Coordinates of C-alpha atoms and ligand atoms in Angstrom, one line a residue:
X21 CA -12.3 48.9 -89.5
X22 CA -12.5 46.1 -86.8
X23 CA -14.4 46.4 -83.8
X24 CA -13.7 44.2 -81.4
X25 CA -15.9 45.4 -78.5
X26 CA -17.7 42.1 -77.6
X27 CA -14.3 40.6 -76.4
X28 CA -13.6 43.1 -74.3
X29 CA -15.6 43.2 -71.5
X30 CA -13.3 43.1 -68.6
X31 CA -14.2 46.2 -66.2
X32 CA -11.3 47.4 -65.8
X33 CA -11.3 47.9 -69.6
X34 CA -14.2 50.4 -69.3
X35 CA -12.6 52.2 -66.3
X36 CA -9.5 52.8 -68.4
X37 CA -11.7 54.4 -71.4
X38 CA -13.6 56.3 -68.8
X39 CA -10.5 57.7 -66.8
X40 CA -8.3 58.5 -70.0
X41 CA -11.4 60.3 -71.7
X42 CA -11.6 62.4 -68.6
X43 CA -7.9 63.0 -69.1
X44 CA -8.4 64.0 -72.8
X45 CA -5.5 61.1 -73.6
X46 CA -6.3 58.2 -76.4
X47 CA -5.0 54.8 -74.6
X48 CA -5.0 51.3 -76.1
X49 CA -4.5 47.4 -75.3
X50 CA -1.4 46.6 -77.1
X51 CA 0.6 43.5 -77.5
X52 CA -0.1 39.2 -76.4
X53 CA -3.5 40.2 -75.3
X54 CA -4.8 41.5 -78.9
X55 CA -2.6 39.2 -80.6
X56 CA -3.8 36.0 -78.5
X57 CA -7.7 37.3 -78.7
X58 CA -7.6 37.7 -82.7
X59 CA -5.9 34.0 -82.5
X60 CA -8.4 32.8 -80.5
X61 CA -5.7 31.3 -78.1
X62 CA -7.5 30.2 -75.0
X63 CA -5.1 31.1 -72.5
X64 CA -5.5 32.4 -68.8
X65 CA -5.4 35.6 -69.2
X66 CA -2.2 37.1 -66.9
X67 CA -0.8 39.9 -68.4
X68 CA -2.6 42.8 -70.5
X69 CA 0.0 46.1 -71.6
X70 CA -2.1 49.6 -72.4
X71 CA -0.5 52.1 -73.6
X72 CA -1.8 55.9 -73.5
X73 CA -0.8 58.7 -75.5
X74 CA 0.1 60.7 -72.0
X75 CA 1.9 59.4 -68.9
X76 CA 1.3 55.5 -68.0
X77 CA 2.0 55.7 -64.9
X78 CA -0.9 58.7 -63.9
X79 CA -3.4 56.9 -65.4
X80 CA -2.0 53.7 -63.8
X81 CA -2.7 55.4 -60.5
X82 CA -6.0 56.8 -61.5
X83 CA -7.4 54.0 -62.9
X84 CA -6.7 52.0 -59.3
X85 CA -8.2 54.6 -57.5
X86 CA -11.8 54.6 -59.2
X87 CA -11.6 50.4 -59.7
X88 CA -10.9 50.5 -55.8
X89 CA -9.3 52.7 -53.0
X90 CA -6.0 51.5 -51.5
X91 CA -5.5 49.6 -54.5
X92 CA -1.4 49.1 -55.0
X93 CA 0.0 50.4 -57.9
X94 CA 3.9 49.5 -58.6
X95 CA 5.6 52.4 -60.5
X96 CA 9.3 51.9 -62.2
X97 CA 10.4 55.4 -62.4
X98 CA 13.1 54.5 -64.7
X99 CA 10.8 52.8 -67.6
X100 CA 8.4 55.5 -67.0
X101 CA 5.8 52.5 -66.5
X102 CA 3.2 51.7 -63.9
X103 CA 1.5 48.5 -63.5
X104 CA -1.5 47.0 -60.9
X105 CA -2.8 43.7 -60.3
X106 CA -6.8 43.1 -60.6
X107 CA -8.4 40.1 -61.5
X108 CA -5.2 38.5 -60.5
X109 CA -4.8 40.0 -63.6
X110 CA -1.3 42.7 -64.4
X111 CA -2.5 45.5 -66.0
X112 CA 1.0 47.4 -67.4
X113 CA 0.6 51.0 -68.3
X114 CA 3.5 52.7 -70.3
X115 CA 2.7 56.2 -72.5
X116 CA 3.4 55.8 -75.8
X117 CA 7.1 56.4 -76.9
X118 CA 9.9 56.7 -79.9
X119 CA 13.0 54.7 -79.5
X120 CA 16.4 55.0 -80.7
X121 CA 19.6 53.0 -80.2
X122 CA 23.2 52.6 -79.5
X123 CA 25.3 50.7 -80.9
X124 CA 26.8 48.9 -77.0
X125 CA 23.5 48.5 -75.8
X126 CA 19.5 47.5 -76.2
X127 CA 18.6 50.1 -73.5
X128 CA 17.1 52.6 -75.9
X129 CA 17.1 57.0 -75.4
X130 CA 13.3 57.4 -75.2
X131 CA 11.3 59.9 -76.0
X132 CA 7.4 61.0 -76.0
X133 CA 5.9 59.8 -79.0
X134 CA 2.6 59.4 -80.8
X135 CA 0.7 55.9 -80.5
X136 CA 2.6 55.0 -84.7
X137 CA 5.5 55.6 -82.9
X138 CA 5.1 52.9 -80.1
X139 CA 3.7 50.4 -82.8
X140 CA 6.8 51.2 -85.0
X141 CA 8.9 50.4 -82.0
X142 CA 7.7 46.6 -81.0
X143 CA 9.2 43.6 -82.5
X144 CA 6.6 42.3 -84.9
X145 CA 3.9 43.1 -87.2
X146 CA 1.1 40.5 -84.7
X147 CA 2.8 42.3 -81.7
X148 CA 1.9 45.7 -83.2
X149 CA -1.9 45.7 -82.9
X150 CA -3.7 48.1 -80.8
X151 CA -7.4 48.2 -79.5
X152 CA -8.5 51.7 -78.9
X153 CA -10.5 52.0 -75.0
X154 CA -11.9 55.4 -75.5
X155 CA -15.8 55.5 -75.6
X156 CA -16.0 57.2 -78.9
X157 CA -13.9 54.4 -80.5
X158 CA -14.3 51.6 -78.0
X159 CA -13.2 48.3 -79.9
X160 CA -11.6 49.6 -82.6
X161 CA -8.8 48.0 -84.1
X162 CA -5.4 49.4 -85.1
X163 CA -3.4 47.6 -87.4
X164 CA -0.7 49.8 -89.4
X165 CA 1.4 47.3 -90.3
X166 CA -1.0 44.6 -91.9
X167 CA -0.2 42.5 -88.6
X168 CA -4.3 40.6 -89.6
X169 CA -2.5 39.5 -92.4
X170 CA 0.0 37.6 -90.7
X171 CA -1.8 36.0 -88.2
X172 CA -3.8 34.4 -90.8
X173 CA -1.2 33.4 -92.6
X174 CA 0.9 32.5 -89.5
X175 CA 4.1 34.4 -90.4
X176 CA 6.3 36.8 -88.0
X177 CA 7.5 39.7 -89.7
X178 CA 8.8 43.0 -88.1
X179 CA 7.0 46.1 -88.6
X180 CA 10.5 48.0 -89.8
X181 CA 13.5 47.2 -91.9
X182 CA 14.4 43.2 -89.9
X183 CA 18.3 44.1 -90.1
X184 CA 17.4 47.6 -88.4
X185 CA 15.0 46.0 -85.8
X186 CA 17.1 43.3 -84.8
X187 CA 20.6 45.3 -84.5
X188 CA 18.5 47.4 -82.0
X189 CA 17.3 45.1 -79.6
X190 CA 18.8 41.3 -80.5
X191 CA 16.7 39.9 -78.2
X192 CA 14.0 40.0 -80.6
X193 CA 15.5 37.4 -82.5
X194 CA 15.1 34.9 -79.8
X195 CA 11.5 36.6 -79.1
X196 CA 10.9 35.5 -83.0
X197 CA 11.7 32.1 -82.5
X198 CA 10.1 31.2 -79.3
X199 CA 7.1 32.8 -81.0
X200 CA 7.7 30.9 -84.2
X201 CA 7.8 27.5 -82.0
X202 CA 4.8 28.5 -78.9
X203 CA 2.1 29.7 -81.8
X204 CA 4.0 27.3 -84.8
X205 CA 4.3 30.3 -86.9
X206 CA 6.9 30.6 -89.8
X207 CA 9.8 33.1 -90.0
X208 CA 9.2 35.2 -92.9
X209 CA 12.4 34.6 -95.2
X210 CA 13.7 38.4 -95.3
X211 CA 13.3 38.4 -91.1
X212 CA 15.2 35.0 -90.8
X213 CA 18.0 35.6 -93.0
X214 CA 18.4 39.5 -90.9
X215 CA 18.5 36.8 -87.3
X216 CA 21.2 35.1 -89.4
X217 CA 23.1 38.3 -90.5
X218 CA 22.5 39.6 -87.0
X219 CA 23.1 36.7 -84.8
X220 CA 27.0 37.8 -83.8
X221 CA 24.5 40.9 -81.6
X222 CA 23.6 38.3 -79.4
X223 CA 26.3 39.1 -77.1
X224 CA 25.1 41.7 -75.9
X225 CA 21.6 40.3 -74.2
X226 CA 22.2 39.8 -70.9
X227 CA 22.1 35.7 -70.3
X228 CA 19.1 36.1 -68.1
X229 CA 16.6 37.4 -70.7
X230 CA 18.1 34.6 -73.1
X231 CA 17.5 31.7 -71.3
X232 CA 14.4 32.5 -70.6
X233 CA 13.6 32.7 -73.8
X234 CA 15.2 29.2 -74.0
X235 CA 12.8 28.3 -71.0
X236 CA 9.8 29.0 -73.2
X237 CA 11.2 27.5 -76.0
X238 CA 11.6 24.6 -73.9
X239 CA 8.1 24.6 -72.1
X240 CA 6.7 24.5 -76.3
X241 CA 4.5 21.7 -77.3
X242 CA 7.2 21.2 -79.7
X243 CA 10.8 22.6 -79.0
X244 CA 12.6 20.9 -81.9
X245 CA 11.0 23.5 -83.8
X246 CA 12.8 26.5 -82.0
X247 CA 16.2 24.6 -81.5
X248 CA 16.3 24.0 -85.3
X249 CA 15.6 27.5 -86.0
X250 CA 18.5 28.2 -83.6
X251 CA 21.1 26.1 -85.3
X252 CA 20.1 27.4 -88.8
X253 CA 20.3 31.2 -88.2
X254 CA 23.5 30.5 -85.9
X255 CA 22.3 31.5 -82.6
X256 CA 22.8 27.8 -81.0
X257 CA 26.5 27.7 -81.7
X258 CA 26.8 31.1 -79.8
X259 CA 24.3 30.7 -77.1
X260 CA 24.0 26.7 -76.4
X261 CA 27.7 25.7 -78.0
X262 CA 27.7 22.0 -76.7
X263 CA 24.7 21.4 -77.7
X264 CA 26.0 22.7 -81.3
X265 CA 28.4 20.3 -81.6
X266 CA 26.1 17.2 -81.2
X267 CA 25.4 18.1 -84.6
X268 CA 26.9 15.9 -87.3
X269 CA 27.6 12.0 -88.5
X270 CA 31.3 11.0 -88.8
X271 CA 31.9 7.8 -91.0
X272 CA 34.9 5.7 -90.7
X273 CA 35.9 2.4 -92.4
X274 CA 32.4 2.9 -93.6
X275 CA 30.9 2.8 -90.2
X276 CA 28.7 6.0 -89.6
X277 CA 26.8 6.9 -85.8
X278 CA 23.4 8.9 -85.5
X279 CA 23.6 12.3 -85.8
X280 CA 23.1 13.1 -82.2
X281 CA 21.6 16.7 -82.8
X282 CA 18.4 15.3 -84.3
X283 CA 18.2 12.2 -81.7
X284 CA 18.4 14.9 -79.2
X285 CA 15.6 17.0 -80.5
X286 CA 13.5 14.2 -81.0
X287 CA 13.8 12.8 -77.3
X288 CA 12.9 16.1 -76.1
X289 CA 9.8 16.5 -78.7
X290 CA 9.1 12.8 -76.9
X291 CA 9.7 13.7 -73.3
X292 CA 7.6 16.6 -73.5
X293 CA 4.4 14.9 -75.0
X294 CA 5.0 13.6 -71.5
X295 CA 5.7 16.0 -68.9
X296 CA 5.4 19.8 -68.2
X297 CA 8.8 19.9 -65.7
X298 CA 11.1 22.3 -67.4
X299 CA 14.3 20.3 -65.5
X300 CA 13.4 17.0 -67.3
X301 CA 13.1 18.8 -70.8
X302 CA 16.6 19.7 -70.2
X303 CA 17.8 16.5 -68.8
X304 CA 16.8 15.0 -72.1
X305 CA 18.2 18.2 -74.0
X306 CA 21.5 17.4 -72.5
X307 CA 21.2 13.8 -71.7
X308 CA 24.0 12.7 -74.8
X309 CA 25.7 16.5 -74.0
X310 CA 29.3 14.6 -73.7
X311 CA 29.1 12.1 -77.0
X312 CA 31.1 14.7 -79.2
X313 CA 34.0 14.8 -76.3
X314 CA 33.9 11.4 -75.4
X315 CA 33.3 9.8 -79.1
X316 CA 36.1 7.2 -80.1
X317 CA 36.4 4.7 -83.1
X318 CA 37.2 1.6 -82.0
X319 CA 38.5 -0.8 -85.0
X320 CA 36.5 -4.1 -83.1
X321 CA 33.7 -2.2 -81.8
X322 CA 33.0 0.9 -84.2
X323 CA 31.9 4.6 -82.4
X324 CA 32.3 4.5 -78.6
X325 CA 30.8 6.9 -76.5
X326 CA 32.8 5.6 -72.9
X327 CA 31.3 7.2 -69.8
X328 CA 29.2 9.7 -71.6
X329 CA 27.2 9.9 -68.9
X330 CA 29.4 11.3 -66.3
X331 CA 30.9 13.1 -68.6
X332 CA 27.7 14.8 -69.2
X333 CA 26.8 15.2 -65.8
X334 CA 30.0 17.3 -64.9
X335 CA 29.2 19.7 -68.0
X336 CA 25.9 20.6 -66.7
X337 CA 27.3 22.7 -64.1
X338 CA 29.3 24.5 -65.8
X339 CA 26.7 25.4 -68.9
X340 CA 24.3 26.1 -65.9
X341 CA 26.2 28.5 -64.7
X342 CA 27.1 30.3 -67.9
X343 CA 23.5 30.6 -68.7
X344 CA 22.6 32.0 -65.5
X345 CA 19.9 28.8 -64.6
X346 CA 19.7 28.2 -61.0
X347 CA 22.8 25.7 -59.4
X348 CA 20.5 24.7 -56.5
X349 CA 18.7 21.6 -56.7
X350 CA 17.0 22.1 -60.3
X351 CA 21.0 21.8 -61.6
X352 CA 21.2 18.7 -58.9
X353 CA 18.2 17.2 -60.7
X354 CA 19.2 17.5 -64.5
X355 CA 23.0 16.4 -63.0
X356 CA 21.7 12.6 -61.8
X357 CA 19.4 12.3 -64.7
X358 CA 22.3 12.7 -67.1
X359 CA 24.2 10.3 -65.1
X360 CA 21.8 8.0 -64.8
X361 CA 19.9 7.9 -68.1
X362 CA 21.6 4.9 -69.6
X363 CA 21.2 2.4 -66.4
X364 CA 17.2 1.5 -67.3
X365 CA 18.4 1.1 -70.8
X366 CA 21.1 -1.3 -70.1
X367 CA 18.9 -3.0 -67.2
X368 CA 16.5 -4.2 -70.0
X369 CA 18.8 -5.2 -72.6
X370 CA 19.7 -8.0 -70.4
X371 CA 18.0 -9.9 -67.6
X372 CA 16.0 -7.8 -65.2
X373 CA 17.5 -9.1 -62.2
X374 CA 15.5 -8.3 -59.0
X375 CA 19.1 -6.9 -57.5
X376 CA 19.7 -4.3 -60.5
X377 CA 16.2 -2.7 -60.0
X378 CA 16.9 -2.5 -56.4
X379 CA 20.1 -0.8 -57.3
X380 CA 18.4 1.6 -59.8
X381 CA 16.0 2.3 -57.5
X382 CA 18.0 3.0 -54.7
X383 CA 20.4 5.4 -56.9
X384 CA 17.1 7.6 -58.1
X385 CA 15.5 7.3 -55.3
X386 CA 12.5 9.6 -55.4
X387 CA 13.4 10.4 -59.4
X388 CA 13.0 7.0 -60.7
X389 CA 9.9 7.9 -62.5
X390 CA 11.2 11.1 -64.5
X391 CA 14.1 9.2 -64.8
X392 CA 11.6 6.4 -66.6
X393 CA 10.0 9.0 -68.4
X394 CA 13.7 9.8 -70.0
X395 CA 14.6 6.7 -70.6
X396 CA 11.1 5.8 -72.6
X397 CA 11.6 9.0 -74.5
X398 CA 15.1 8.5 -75.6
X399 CA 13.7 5.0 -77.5
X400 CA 14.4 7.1 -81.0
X401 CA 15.0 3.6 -83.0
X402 CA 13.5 3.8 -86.6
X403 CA 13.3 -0.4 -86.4
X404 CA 9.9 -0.9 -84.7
X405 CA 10.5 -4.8 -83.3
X406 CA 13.8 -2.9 -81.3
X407 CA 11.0 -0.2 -79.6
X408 CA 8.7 -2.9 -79.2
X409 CA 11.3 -5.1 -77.6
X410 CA 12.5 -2.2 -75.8
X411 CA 9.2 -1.1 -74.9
X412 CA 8.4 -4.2 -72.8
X413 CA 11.8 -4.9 -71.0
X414 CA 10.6 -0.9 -69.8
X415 CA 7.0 -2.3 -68.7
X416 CA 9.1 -4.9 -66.8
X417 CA 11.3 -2.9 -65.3
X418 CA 8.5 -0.9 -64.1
X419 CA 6.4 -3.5 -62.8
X420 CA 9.5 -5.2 -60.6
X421 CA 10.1 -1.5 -59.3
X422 CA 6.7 -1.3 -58.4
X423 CA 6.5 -4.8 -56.6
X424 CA 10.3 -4.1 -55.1
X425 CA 8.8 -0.8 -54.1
X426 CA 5.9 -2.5 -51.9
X427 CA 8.2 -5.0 -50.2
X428 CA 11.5 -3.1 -49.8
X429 CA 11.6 0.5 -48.9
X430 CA 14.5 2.0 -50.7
X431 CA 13.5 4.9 -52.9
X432 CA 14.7 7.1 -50.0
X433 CA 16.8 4.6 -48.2
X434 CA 17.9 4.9 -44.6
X435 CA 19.8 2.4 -43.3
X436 CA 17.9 0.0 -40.7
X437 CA 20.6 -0.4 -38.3
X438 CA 22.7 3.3 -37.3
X439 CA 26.3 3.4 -37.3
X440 CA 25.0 4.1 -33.1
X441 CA 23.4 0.5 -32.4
X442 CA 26.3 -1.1 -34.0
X443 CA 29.1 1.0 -31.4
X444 CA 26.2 0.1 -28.9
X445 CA 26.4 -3.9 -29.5
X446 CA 29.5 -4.4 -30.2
X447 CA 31.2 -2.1 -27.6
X448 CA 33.1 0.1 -30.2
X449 CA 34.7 3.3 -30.1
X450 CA 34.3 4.8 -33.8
X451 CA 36.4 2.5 -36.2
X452 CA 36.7 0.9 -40.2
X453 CA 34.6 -1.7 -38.7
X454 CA 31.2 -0.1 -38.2
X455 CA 31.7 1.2 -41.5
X456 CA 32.3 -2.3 -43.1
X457 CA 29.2 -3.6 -41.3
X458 CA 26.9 -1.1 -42.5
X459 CA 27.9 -1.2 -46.1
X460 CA 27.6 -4.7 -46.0
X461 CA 23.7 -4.4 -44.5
X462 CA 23.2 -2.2 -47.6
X463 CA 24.2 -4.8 -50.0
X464 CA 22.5 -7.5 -48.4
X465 CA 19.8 -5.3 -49.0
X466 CA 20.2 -4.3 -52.5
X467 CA 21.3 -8.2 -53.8
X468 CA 18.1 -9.7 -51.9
X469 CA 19.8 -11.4 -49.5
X470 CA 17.8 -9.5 -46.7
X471 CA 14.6 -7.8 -47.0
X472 CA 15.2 -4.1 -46.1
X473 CA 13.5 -4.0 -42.0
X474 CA 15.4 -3.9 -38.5
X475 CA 14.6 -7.3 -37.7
X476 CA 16.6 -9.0 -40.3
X477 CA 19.1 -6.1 -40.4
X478 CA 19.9 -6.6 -36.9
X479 CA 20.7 -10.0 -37.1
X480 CA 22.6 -10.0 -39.9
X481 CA 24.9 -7.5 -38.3
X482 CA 25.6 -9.7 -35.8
X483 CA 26.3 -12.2 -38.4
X484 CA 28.9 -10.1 -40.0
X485 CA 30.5 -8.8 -36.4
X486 CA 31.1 -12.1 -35.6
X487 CA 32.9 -13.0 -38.4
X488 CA 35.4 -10.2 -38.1
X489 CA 35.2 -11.1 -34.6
X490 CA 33.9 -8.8 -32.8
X491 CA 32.2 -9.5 -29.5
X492 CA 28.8 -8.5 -27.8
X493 CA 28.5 -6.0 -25.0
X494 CA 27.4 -8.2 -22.0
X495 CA 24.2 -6.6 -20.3
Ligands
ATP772 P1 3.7 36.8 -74.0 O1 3.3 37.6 -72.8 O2 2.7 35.8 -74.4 O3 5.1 36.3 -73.8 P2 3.7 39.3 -75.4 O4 3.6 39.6 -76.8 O5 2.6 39.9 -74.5 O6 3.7 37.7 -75.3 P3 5.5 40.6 -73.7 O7 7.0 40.3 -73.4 O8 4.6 40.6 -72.6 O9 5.1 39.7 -74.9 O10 5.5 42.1 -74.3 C1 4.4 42.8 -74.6 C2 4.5 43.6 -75.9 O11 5.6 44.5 -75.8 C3 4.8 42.7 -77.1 O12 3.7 42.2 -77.7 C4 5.5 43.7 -78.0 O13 4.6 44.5 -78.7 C5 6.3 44.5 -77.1 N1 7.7 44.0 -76.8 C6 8.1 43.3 -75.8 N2 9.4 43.1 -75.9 C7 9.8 43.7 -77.0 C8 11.1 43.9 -77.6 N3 12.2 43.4 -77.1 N4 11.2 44.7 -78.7 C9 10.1 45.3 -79.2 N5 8.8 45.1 -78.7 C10 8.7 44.4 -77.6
MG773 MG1 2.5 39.8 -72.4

C-alpha cells in the first residue's frame, strides 16, 4: 500500500489524527487534495475535505479547539458538515455517508455509512482516493476503485455503473468535463457515451451550479476542449443553445462561409493564451453569437452577416440572465465588446485615419485594450500573409492610440466646455442650441480639427455660437 506521509505535513493534519484517535473514529483526506498531490499539480492549496467515520461536524469543532481557542467553526446543520479556515486554508469536515436518489431531484436521502460507502458515492474513480490521518495508519492510501490507474493514464471514469452515477446527480457530467479540460484528461468511452444518454437530466441542475462549471471551463488553459466535449455529448444545445447553432457551413451557388463554431473556439483558445478576465473569454465566446440569425446570401456579395454585432450585443442580456451570470457591469462589459469587436478590424483594412482611432477610442474608452486583445485573437485566417498583413495594420492602430492617447485625452472623455459655460456666455436659458454646440466641440475633437483642452474648446464655441447667431453676455 501507498504511504504518503512525507506530503502531508500540514499541522492541522496531525491534530485531526490526534483528535479522531482520541474519538476512536478512522478520518481521511478525501477528494482535489489527494487527487492534485498524486498529480503533482502545484496549486495553492485552498480547500482540503476530510471525512470521518463519526460526525464531521464534532470533530470539526474539536479539532479548532486544540489548533486554537476561539477559533470559528461554520456548521451547516442541513449537510451535516462543518468546516474552519486555518492557514487561510478551508478545512471541510463531513462523516462518512450512503446516498440514494430521486428521480425529481439531486438532493440525495442520506444516511450513516462506512468510509466504501462515501468513496462509492463521489463522481469519479481520481475523486475517490482517501488518505487515512490516524497514527496507526498515517499516510496510507485508499484506493478501491483503481483511481492510481487513471491518473496515470489520465482518464475519468466513475467509480459505479456511469448511467447510474450520472442520472443521480447530472451535474457530474459537467464536473467530468471541466475536469477532462482543467487536468486535459480523456473521458473514458463507456462514461461519455452515459453523459450523452444522460444529457436530457441536465434540467434539473440548478443554472447556478452549471455556469459555474462553465466559469471553470472557461478560466481552462484551453476551453475548446470542454466546449467540444459539450457539443458532442449534447449538453451545449441544452445548456448554451446559441452558441449551438454557430455550428455548421451552409453552401450555396457553391459559395460556403466558415463554420463559426470552430472559429469561435479557436478565438477563445487565442484570447485566453492572453488574459485571465473571465468577461473577455466570454466576449470572444459570444463575440459572432448573432451570425446564425443575421446570416443572408447575397447573389453579388455571397454570406452576409449585417449588424452582427448589435445583434449580438442585445442577445447577451438575455443568455446572461438565463444562466444566472451577473447583469451588472460584467454583462455591460461583454455587451460593448460584442458591439464593438469588428471596428479595429475594419479600421485596419483601410487607412488608419488619425479621426477613426480617435473615434475607437473614445467609444471603448477605458476597454480599448481588451477590446485589442479581442480583436488580435479573432485573426483565425489559415493564409499567413492575411495575419501578417493584419497583424501590422493592429501594431498601427495601437501605436496611433498610444500617440492620440498622449496628446488628446479621450479614453474617458469629458467634454471641455459644460453645457453651464455655454448658457453662461451666450445668455441662454436651456435650449437645442447648447446642445448643438456641444456636439459639435466633440467632433471637432474626434476629426482633429481641435485638440481636446478648454482653450481651444472655448474658442471654438464661440465660433460656432456666432454662426447660429448667438450673442455674448456683456460683462
Ligand atoms: P476542485 O476543488 O479542484 O474543484 P475537487 O475534486 O476538490 O476539485 P470539490 O467540488 O471541492 O472538487 O469536491 C470535493 C470532492 O467531493 C470531490 O473530489 C468528489 O470526491 C466529491 N464531490 C463533489 N461534488 C460531487 C458530486 N456532485 N458528486 C459526487 N461527488 C462529488
Ligand atoms: Mg475541492
Amino acid at each position: 500500500m501507498q504511504n504518503l506521509k512525507e506530503h502531508i505535513t500540514h499541522l492541522v493534519f496531525k491534530q485531526i489524527g490526534a483528535v479522531s484517535d482520541r474519538q476512536g473514529n478512522d478520518t481521511y483526506i478525501v477528494g482535489g487534495f489527494v487527487r492534485d498531490l498524486l498529480l503533482g499539480r502545484n496549486r495553492q492549496l485552498s480547500d482540503v475535505d476530510i471525512v470521518t467515520v463519526g460526525s464531521g461536524i464534532e470533530l470539526a469543532t474539536r479539532v479548532a479547539a486544540a489548533l486554537r481557542p476561539g477559533l470559528k467553526v461554520s456548521v451547516f446543520h442541513n449537510f451535516g458538515t462543518a468546516m474552519f479556515r486555518y492557514d487561510e486554508i478551508d478545512f471541510e469536515f463531513v462523516g462518512a455517508r450512503r446516498e440514494s436518489y430521486r428521480l425529481e431531484s439531486r438532493k440525495p436521502i442520506v444516511e450513516d455509512g462506512t468510509l466504501e460507502d462515501d468513496q462509492q458515492r463521489r463522481d469519479f474513480t481520481i475523486n475517490a482516493l482517501a488518505i487515512c490521518l490516524n497514527s496507526n495508519r498515517f499516510g496510507d492510501l485508499l484506493d478501491p476503485f483503481d483511481g492510481v490507474t487513471d491518473l496515470e493514464n489520465r482518464i475519468l471514469k466513475t467509480p459505479l455503473a456511469p448511467e447510474i452515477t450520472f442520472s443521480d446527480d447530472p451535474l457530474r457530467m459537467m464536473r467530468a468535463i471541466r475536469f477532462a479540460t482543467q487536468l486535459d484528461f480523456v473521458i473514458e468511452e463507456n462514461t461519455l457515451a452515459a453523459i450523452e444518454s444522460q444529457s436530457k437530466r441536465i434540467e434539473i441542475v440548478s443554472k447556478e451550479r452549471v455556469s459555474d462549471e462553465i466559469n471553470k471551463i472557461m478560466l481552462s488553459s484551453k476551453p475548446s476542449v470542454g466546449f467540444k466535449l459539450l457539443e458532442k455529448t449534447g449538453l451545449l444545445a441544452l445548456i448554451l443553445p446559441e452558441v449551438q447553432n454557430l455550428k455548421g457551413r451552409e453552401t450555396i451557388n457553391g459559395i460556403g462561409h466558415k463554420d463559426n463554431f470552430y472559429h469561435t473556439l479557436e478565438v477563445v483558445d487565442r484570447i485566453s493564451k492572453n488574459t485571465d478576465n473571465l468577461w473577455l473569454r466570454w466576449s470572444a465566446l459570444l463575440h459572432d453569437i448573432a451570425k446564425p440569425v443575421t446570416k443572408r446570401f447575397d447573389q453579388r456579395l455571397g454570406w452576409t452577416f449585417h449588424a452582427h454585432n448589435f445583434v449580438g450585443e442585445r442577445m447577451v442580456p438575455k443568455m446572461f440572465e438565463r444562466l444566472k451570470l451577473p447583469l451588472n457591469e460584467k454583462c455591460k462589459f461583454v455587451q460593448k465588446m460584442v458591439s464593438l469587436h469588428m471596428r479595429p478590424i475594419v479600421l485596419s483594412e483601410e487607412e488608419v485615419t488619425d479621426s477613426a482611432v480617435r473615434r475607437l477610442l473614445f467609444d471603448a474608452g477605458d476597454d480599448i485594450d481588451d477590446l485589442m486583445t479581442l480583436c488580435e485573437a479573432d485573426i483565425t485566417s489559415k493564409n499567413p500573409d492575411k495575419v501578417i498583413k493584419y497583424m501590422a495594420n493592429f501594431q498601427l492602430v495601437r501605436e496611433k492610440l498610444k500617440d492620440i492617447e498622449e496628446r488628446d485625452a479621450l479614453r474617458n472623455f469629458q467634454p471641455p466646455v459644460t453645457g453651464e459655460l455655454i448658457m453662461e456666455t451666450f445668455d441662454l436659458k436651456p435650449c437645442r442650441e447648447i446642445g448643438i454646440i456641444k456636439s459639435a466641440i466633440k467632433e471637432a475633437i474626434l476629426e482633429g480639427e481641435i485638440h481636446n483642452n478648454y482653450e481651444e474648446a472655448y474658442q471654438y464655441m464661440l465660433k460656432k455660437g456666432a454662426e447660429l447667431k448667438l450673442v455674448t453676455k456683456e460683462n
